[in-house]
């Protein structure tokens, strides 16, 4: 039996979301069908607003309603450090932590030759331009995921920035709290040894 066209379209739409397969999409579509009309209108409007009202900050590339974003406008933040992250959600994670008070630069992706993503496809050029214009920046903190793509992107950025005489650092990584050493992989153990600290 085929679903009515509106439900079929909604299922297809939900399946475009990451991690949503056909069964979950079908369940969400029928849940949406049972929602009160006001809730569906609010949901629909929220989806539209995300696309219409948000754009990238012209300085850091973070998502914002105003340009420049609130972080870039904040004179109380440390403008001498810039943390390079992959996605806007990474900025949110660091801001929730409340321990970092510097600036950010959002790449909106990482280098991935297998997927055809090169330096021109992510927000690297604007980072270089930003560094050329702003003499206050002294340190770049590379805060990318410890994936092969994240590692190659970090190395590429570090290589680009070294000639400028900037301090380029990487987030410490290694054993997570509560991890048994015997179950850690060799890369994690290597990082833990390299990133050791004095007690």
CSV table of N, CA, C and O in Angstrom, one decimal, residues 93-190:
chain,number,residue,atom,x,y,z
A,93,UNK,N,29.4,24.7,22.2
A,93,UNK,CA,29.9,23.7,23.2
A,93,UNK,C,30.9,24.4,24.1
A,93,UNK,O,30.9,24.3,25.3
A,94,UNK,N,31.8,25.2,23.5
A,94,UNK,CA,32.9,25.9,24.3
A,94,UNK,C,32.2,27.0,25.1
A,94,UNK,O,32.7,27.3,26.2
A,95,UNK,N,31.2,27.7,24.5
A,95,UNK,CA,30.6,28.8,25.3
A,95,UNK,C,29.8,28.3,26.5
A,95,UNK,O,29.8,28.9,27.5
A,96,UNK,N,29.2,27.1,26.4
A,96,UNK,CA,28.5,26.5,27.5
A,96,UNK,C,29.5,26.1,28.6
A,96,UNK,O,29.1,26.2,29.8
A,97,UNK,N,30.7,25.7,28.2
A,97,UNK,CA,31.7,25.3,29.2
A,97,UNK,C,32.1,26.6,30.0
A,97,UNK,O,32.3,26.5,31.2
A,98,UNK,N,32.2,27.7,29.4
A,98,UNK,CA,32.4,29.0,30.1
A,98,UNK,C,33.9,29.2,30.5
A,98,UNK,O,34.1,30.1,31.4
A,99,UNK,N,34.8,28.5,30.0
A,99,UNK,CA,36.2,28.6,30.4
A,99,UNK,C,37.1,29.3,29.4
A,99,UNK,O,38.2,29.7,29.6
A,100,UNK,N,36.5,29.5,28.2
A,100,UNK,CA,37.3,30.2,27.1
A,100,UNK,C,36.7,31.6,26.8
A,100,UNK,O,35.5,31.7,26.6
A,101,UNK,N,37.5,32.6,26.8
A,101,UNK,CA,36.9,33.9,26.6
A,101,UNK,C,37.6,34.6,25.4
A,101,UNK,O,37.5,35.9,25.2
A,102,UNK,N,38.2,33.9,24.5
A,102,UNK,CA,38.7,34.4,23.3
A,102,UNK,C,37.7,34.5,22.1
A,102,UNK,O,36.5,34.4,22.3
A,103,UNK,N,38.3,34.6,20.9
A,103,UNK,CA,37.5,34.7,19.7
A,103,UNK,C,37.4,33.3,19.0
A,103,UNK,O,38.1,32.4,19.4
A,104,UNK,N,36.6,33.2,18.0
A,104,UNK,CA,36.5,32.0,17.3
A,104,UNK,C,36.6,32.2,15.8
A,104,UNK,O,36.5,33.3,15.3
A,105,UNK,N,36.9,31.1,15.1
A,105,UNK,CA,36.8,31.1,13.6
A,105,UNK,C,36.2,29.8,13.2
A,105,UNK,O,36.7,28.7,13.5
A,106,UNK,N,35.0,29.8,12.5
A,106,UNK,CA,34.3,28.6,12.1
A,106,UNK,C,34.6,28.2,10.7
A,106,UNK,O,34.4,29.0,9.8
A,107,UNK,N,35.2,27.0,10.5
A,107,UNK,CA,35.5,26.5,9.1
A,107,UNK,C,34.4,26.1,8.3
A,107,UNK,O,34.4,26.0,7.1
A,108,UNK,N,33.3,25.6,8.9
A,108,UNK,CA,32.2,25.0,8.2
A,108,UNK,C,32.6,23.8,7.4
A,108,UNK,O,32.2,23.6,6.3
A,109,UNK,N,33.4,22.9,8.0
A,109,UNK,CA,33.8,21.7,7.4
A,109,UNK,C,35.3,21.5,7.6
A,109,UNK,O,36.0,22.3,8.3
A,110,UNK,N,35.8,20.3,7.1
A,110,UNK,CA,37.2,20.0,7.2
A,110,UNK,C,37.6,19.5,5.8
A,110,UNK,O,36.8,19.1,5.0
A,111,UNK,N,39.0,19.4,5.6
A,111,UNK,CA,39.5,18.9,4.4
A,111,UNK,C,39.2,17.4,4.2
A,111,UNK,O,39.4,16.7,5.2
A,112,UNK,N,38.7,17.0,3.1
A,112,UNK,CA,38.4,15.6,2.9
A,112,UNK,C,38.6,15.3,1.4
A,112,UNK,O,37.6,15.4,0.6
A,113,UNK,N,39.8,15.0,0.9
A,113,UNK,CA,40.0,14.7,-0.5
A,113,UNK,C,39.1,13.6,-1.1
A,113,UNK,O,38.7,13.7,-2.2
A,114,UNK,N,38.8,12.6,-0.2
A,114,UNK,CA,37.9,11.5,-0.7
A,114,UNK,C,36.5,12.0,-1.1
A,114,UNK,O,35.9,11.5,-1.9
A,115,UNK,N,36.1,13.1,-0.4
A,115,UNK,CA,34.8,13.7,-0.7
A,115,UNK,C,34.9,14.9,-1.6
A,115,UNK,O,33.9,15.6,-1.8
A,116,UNK,N,36.1,15.2,-2.0
A,116,UNK,CA,36.3,16.4,-2.9
A,116,UNK,C,36.2,17.7,-2.2
A,116,UNK,O,36.0,18.7,-2.8
A,117,UNK,N,36.5,17.7,-0.9
A,117,UNK,CA,36.5,19.0,-0.1
A,117,UNK,C,37.9,19.4,0.0
A,117,UNK,O,38.7,18.8,0.7
A,118,UNK,N,38.3,20.6,-0.6
A,118,UNK,CA,39.6,21.1,-0.5
A,118,UNK,C,39.6,22.4,0.2
A,118,UNK,O,38.5,22.9,0.7
A,119,UNK,N,40.7,23.1,0.3
A,119,UNK,CA,40.8,24.4,1.1
A,119,UNK,C,39.9,25.4,0.7
A,119,UNK,O,39.4,26.2,1.5
A,120,UNK,N,39.6,25.5,-0.6
A,120,UNK,CA,38.7,26.5,-1.2
A,120,UNK,C,37.2,26.2,-0.8
A,120,UNK,O,36.3,27.1,-0.9
A,121,UNK,N,36.9,25.0,-0.3
A,121,UNK,CA,35.5,24.7,0.0
A,121,UNK,C,35.2,24.9,1.5
A,121,UNK,O,34.0,24.8,1.9
A,122,UNK,N,36.2,25.3,2.3
A,122,UNK,CA,35.9,25.6,3.7
A,122,UNK,C,36.4,27.0,4.0
A,122,UNK,O,37.0,27.6,3.2
A,123,UNK,N,36.2,27.5,5.2
A,123,UNK,CA,36.4,28.9,5.5
A,123,UNK,C,37.8,29.2,6.0
A,123,UNK,O,38.1,29.8,7.0
A,124,UNK,N,38.8,28.8,5.2
A,124,UNK,CA,40.2,29.0,5.5
A,124,UNK,C,40.7,30.3,5.0
A,124,UNK,O,41.4,31.1,5.7
A,125,UNK,N,40.3,30.7,3.8
A,125,UNK,CA,40.8,31.9,3.1
A,125,UNK,C,40.4,33.1,4.0
A,125,UNK,O,41.2,34.0,4.2
A,126,UNK,N,39.2,33.1,4.6
A,126,UNK,CA,38.8,34.3,5.4
A,126,UNK,C,39.6,34.3,6.7
A,126,UNK,O,39.8,35.4,7.3
A,127,UNK,N,40.1,33.2,7.2
A,127,UNK,CA,40.9,33.1,8.4
A,127,UNK,C,42.3,33.8,8.1
A,127,UNK,O,42.7,34.7,8.8
A,128,UNK,N,42.8,33.5,6.9
A,128,UNK,CA,44.1,34.2,6.5
A,128,UNK,C,43.9,35.7,6.4
A,128,UNK,O,44.7,36.5,6.9
A,129,UNK,N,42.8,36.1,5.7
A,129,UNK,CA,42.5,37.5,5.5
A,129,UNK,C,42.4,38.2,6.9
A,129,UNK,O,42.9,39.3,7.1
A,130,UNK,N,41.7,37.5,7.8
A,130,UNK,CA,41.4,38.1,9.1
A,130,UNK,C,42.8,38.3,9.8
A,130,UNK,O,43.0,39.3,10.5
A,131,UNK,N,43.7,37.3,9.7
A,131,UNK,CA,44.9,37.4,10.4
A,131,UNK,C,45.8,38.5,9.8
A,131,UNK,O,46.6,39.2,10.5
A,132,UNK,N,45.7,38.7,8.5
A,132,UNK,CA,46.5,39.8,7.9
A,132,UNK,C,46.0,41.2,8.3
A,132,UNK,O,46.8,42.1,8.4
A,133,UNK,N,44.7,41.3,8.6
A,133,UNK,CA,44.1,42.6,9.0
A,133,UNK,C,44.2,42.9,10.5
A,133,UNK,O,44.2,44.1,10.8
A,134,UNK,N,44.3,41.9,11.3
A,134,UNK,CA,44.2,42.1,12.8
A,134,UNK,C,45.6,41.7,13.4
A,134,UNK,O,45.9,40.6,13.7
A,135,UNK,N,46.3,42.8,13.8
A,135,UNK,CA,47.6,42.6,14.5
A,135,UNK,C,47.5,42.2,15.9
A,135,UNK,O,48.5,41.8,16.5
A,136,UNK,N,46.3,42.3,16.5
A,136,UNK,CA,46.1,41.9,17.9
A,136,UNK,C,46.2,40.4,18.1
A,136,UNK,O,46.4,39.9,19.2
A,137,UNK,N,45.9,39.6,17.0
A,137,UNK,CA,45.9,38.2,17.2
A,137,UNK,C,47.3,37.6,17.3
A,137,UNK,O,48.1,37.8,16.5
A,138,UNK,N,47.5,36.9,18.4
A,138,UNK,CA,48.8,36.3,18.8
A,138,UNK,C,48.8,34.8,18.8
A,138,UNK,O,49.9,34.2,18.6
A,139,UNK,N,47.7,34.2,19.0
A,139,UNK,CA,47.6,32.7,19.1
A,139,UNK,C,46.4,32.2,18.4
A,139,UNK,O,45.3,32.7,18.5
A,140,UNK,N,46.6,31.1,17.6
A,140,UNK,CA,45.6,30.3,17.0
A,140,UNK,C,45.5,29.0,17.7
A,140,UNK,O,46.5,28.3,17.7
A,141,UNK,N,44.3,28.7,18.2
A,141,UNK,CA,44.1,27.4,18.9
A,141,UNK,C,43.3,26.5,17.9
A,141,UNK,O,42.1,26.9,17.6
A,142,UNK,N,43.8,25.5,17.5
A,142,UNK,CA,43.1,24.6,16.5
A,142,UNK,C,42.3,23.5,17.4
A,142,UNK,O,42.9,22.7,18.1
A,143,UNK,N,41.0,23.6,17.3
A,143,UNK,CA,40.1,22.8,18.1
A,143,UNK,C,39.2,22.0,17.1
A,143,UNK,O,38.0,22.1,17.1
A,144,UNK,N,39.9,21.1,16.4
A,144,UNK,CA,39.1,20.2,15.4
A,144,UNK,C,39.1,18.8,16.0
A,144,UNK,O,39.9,18.4,16.8
A,145,UNK,N,38.1,18.1,15.5
A,145,UNK,CA,37.9,16.7,16.0
A,145,UNK,C,39.1,15.8,15.6
A,145,UNK,O,39.8,16.1,14.6
A,146,UNK,N,39.4,14.8,16.5
A,146,UNK,CA,40.5,13.9,16.2
A,146,UNK,C,40.2,12.8,15.3
A,146,UNK,O,40.2,11.7,15.6
A,147,UNK,N,39.8,13.2,14.1
A,147,UNK,CA,39.5,12.3,13.0
A,147,UNK,C,40.6,12.5,11.9
A,147,UNK,O,41.3,13.5,12.0
A,148,UNK,N,40.8,11.6,11.0
A,148,UNK,CA,41.8,11.8,10.0
A,148,UNK,C,41.6,13.1,9.2
A,148,UNK,O,42.6,13.8,9.0
A,149,UNK,N,40.4,13.5,9.0
A,149,UNK,CA,40.1,14.7,8.3
A,149,UNK,C,40.4,15.9,9.2
A,149,UNK,O,41.0,16.9,8.7
A,150,UNK,N,40.1,15.9,10.4
A,150,UNK,CA,40.4,16.9,11.4
A,150,UNK,C,41.9,17.1,11.6
A,150,UNK,O,42.4,18.2,11.6
A,151,UNK,N,42.6,16.0,11.6
A,151,UNK,CA,44.0,16.0,11.8
A,151,UNK,C,44.7,16.6,10.6
A,151,UNK,O,45.6,17.5,10.7
A,152,UNK,N,44.3,16.2,9.4
A,152,UNK,CA,44.9,16.8,8.2
A,152,UNK,C,44.6,18.3,8.0
A,152,UNK,O,45.5,19.0,7.6
A,153,UNK,N,43.4,18.7,8.4
A,153,UNK,CA,43.0,20.1,8.3
A,153,UNK,C,43.9,20.9,9.3
A,153,UNK,O,44.4,22.0,9.0
A,154,UNK,N,44.1,20.4,10.5
A,154,UNK,CA,44.9,21.0,11.5
A,154,UNK,C,46.3,21.2,11.1
A,154,UNK,O,46.9,22.3,11.2
A,155,UNK,N,46.9,20.2,10.5
A,155,UNK,CA,48.2,20.2,10.0
A,155,UNK,C,48.3,21.2,8.8
A,155,UNK,O,49.3,22.0,8.7
A,156,UNK,N,47.3,21.3,7.9
A,156,UNK,CA,47.3,22.2,6.8
A,156,UNK,C,47.3,23.6,7.3
A,156,UNK,O,48.1,24.5,6.9
A,157,UNK,N,46.4,23.9,8.3
A,157,UNK,CA,46.3,25.3,8.8
A,157,UNK,C,47.6,25.7,9.5
A,157,UNK,O,48.1,26.8,9.4
A,158,UNK,N,48.2,24.8,10.3
A,158,UNK,CA,49.4,25.0,11.1
A,158,UNK,C,50.5,25.4,10.1
A,158,UNK,O,51.3,26.3,10.3
A,159,UNK,N,50.6,24.6,9.0
A,159,UNK,CA,51.6,24.8,8.0
A,159,UNK,C,51.5,26.2,7.3
A,159,UNK,O,52.4,26.9,7.0
A,160,UNK,N,50.2,26.6,7.1
A,160,UNK,CA,49.9,27.9,6.5
A,160,UNK,C,50.3,29.1,7.4
A,160,UNK,O,50.8,30.1,6.9
A,161,UNK,N,50.1,28.9,8.7
A,161,UNK,CA,50.3,30.0,9.6
A,161,UNK,C,51.7,30.1,10.2
A,161,UNK,O,52.0,31.2,10.7
A,162,UNK,N,52.5,29.1,10.2
A,162,UNK,CA,53.8,29.1,10.8
A,162,UNK,C,54.6,30.3,10.3
A,162,UNK,O,55.3,31.0,11.1
A,163,UNK,N,54.7,30.5,9.0
A,163,UNK,CA,55.5,31.6,8.5
A,163,UNK,C,55.1,33.0,9.0
A,163,UNK,O,55.9,33.9,9.0
A,164,UNK,N,53.9,33.1,9.5
A,164,UNK,CA,53.4,34.4,10.0
A,164,UNK,C,53.9,34.7,11.4
A,164,UNK,O,53.8,35.8,11.9
A,165,UNK,N,54.6,33.7,12.0
A,165,UNK,CA,55.1,33.9,13.3
A,165,UNK,C,54.1,33.9,14.5
A,165,UNK,O,54.4,34.2,15.6
A,166,UNK,N,52.9,33.4,14.1
A,166,UNK,CA,51.9,33.2,15.2
A,166,UNK,C,52.1,32.0,16.0
A,166,UNK,O,52.6,31.0,15.5
A,167,UNK,N,51.7,32.0,17.2
A,167,UNK,CA,51.7,30.8,18.0
A,167,UNK,C,50.5,30.0,17.6
A,167,UNK,O,49.3,30.4,17.6
A,168,UNK,N,50.7,28.7,17.2
A,168,UNK,CA,49.7,27.8,16.8
A,168,UNK,C,49.7,26.6,17.7
A,168,UNK,O,50.7,25.9,17.9
A,169,UNK,N,48.5,26.4,18.4
A,169,UNK,CA,48.4,25.4,19.4
A,169,UNK,C,47.3,24.5,19.0
A,169,UNK,O,46.4,24.8,18.2
A,170,UNK,N,47.3,23.3,19.6
A,170,UNK,CA,46.2,22.3,19.4
A,170,UNK,C,45.6,21.9,20.7
A,170,UNK,O,46.4,21.9,21.7
A,171,UNK,N,44.4,21.6,20.8
A,171,UNK,CA,43.7,21.2,22.0
A,171,UNK,C,44.4,19.9,22.5
A,171,UNK,O,44.8,19.0,21.7
A,172,UNK,N,44.6,19.8,23.8
A,172,UNK,CA,45.2,18.6,24.4
A,172,UNK,C,44.2,17.4,24.2
A,172,UNK,O,43.0,17.6,24.1
A,173,UNK,N,44.7,16.2,24.0
A,173,UNK,CA,43.8,15.1,23.8
A,173,UNK,C,44.5,13.9,24.5
A,173,UNK,O,45.7,13.9,24.7
A,174,UNK,N,43.8,12.9,24.7
A,174,UNK,CA,44.4,11.7,25.3
A,174,UNK,C,43.3,10.9,26.0
A,174,UNK,O,42.2,10.8,25.5
A,175,UNK,N,43.6,10.3,27.2
A,175,UNK,CA,42.7,9.5,27.9
A,175,UNK,C,41.5,10.3,28.5
A,175,UNK,O,41.8,11.3,29.2
A,176,UNK,N,40.3,9.9,28.3
A,176,UNK,CA,39.2,10.5,28.9
A,176,UNK,C,39.1,10.1,30.4
A,176,UNK,O,39.5,9.0,30.7
A,177,UNK,N,38.5,10.9,31.2
A,177,UNK,CA,38.3,10.6,32.6
A,177,UNK,C,37.4,9.3,32.7
A,177,UNK,O,36.4,9.2,32.0
A,178,UNK,N,37.8,8.3,33.5
A,178,UNK,CA,37.1,7.1,33.6
A,178,UNK,C,37.5,6.0,32.6
A,178,UNK,O,36.9,4.9,32.7
A,179,UNK,N,38.4,6.3,31.7
A,179,UNK,CA,38.8,5.3,30.7
A,179,UNK,C,39.9,4.4,31.3
A,179,UNK,O,40.8,4.8,32.0
A,180,UNK,N,39.7,3.1,31.0
A,180,UNK,CA,40.8,2.1,31.4
A,180,UNK,C,41.8,2.1,30.3
A,180,UNK,O,41.5,2.0,29.1
A,181,UNK,N,43.1,2.2,30.7
A,181,UNK,CA,44.2,2.3,29.8
A,181,UNK,C,44.2,1.1,28.9
A,181,UNK,O,44.5,1.2,27.7
A,182,UNK,N,43.9,-0.1,29.4
A,182,UNK,CA,44.0,-1.3,28.6
A,182,UNK,C,43.0,-1.3,27.4
A,182,UNK,O,43.2,-2.0,26.4
A,183,UNK,N,42.0,-0.5,27.5
A,183,UNK,CA,41.0,-0.4,26.4
A,183,UNK,C,41.2,0.8,25.4
A,183,UNK,O,40.5,0.9,24.4
A,184,UNK,N,42.2,1.6,25.7
A,184,UNK,CA,42.5,2.8,24.9
A,184,UNK,C,43.3,2.3,23.6
A,184,UNK,O,44.1,1.5,23.7
A,185,UNK,N,43.0,3.0,22.5
A,185,UNK,CA,43.7,2.7,21.3
A,185,UNK,C,45.1,3.3,21.3
A,185,UNK,O,45.4,4.2,22.1
A,186,UNK,N,46.0,2.9,20.4
A,186,UNK,CA,47.4,3.4,20.4
A,186,UNK,C,47.5,4.9,20.1
A,186,UNK,O,48.3,5.6,20.7
A,187,UNK,N,46.6,5.5,19.3
A,187,UNK,CA,46.7,6.9,19.0
A,187,UNK,C,46.3,7.7,20.3
A,187,UNK,O,46.9,8.7,20.6
A,188,UNK,N,45.3,7.2,21.0
A,188,UNK,CA,44.9,7.9,22.2
A,188,UNK,C,46.0,7.8,23.3
A,188,UNK,O,46.3,8.8,23.9
A,189,UNK,N,46.6,6.7,23.4
A,189,UNK,CA,47.7,6.5,24.4
A,189,UNK,C,48.9,7.4,24.0
A,189,UNK,O,49.5,8.1,24.8
A,190,UNK,N,49.2,7.5,22.7
A,190,UNK,CA,50.3,8.3,22.2
A,190,UNK,C,50.0,9.8,22.6
A,190,UNK,O,50.9,10.5,23.1
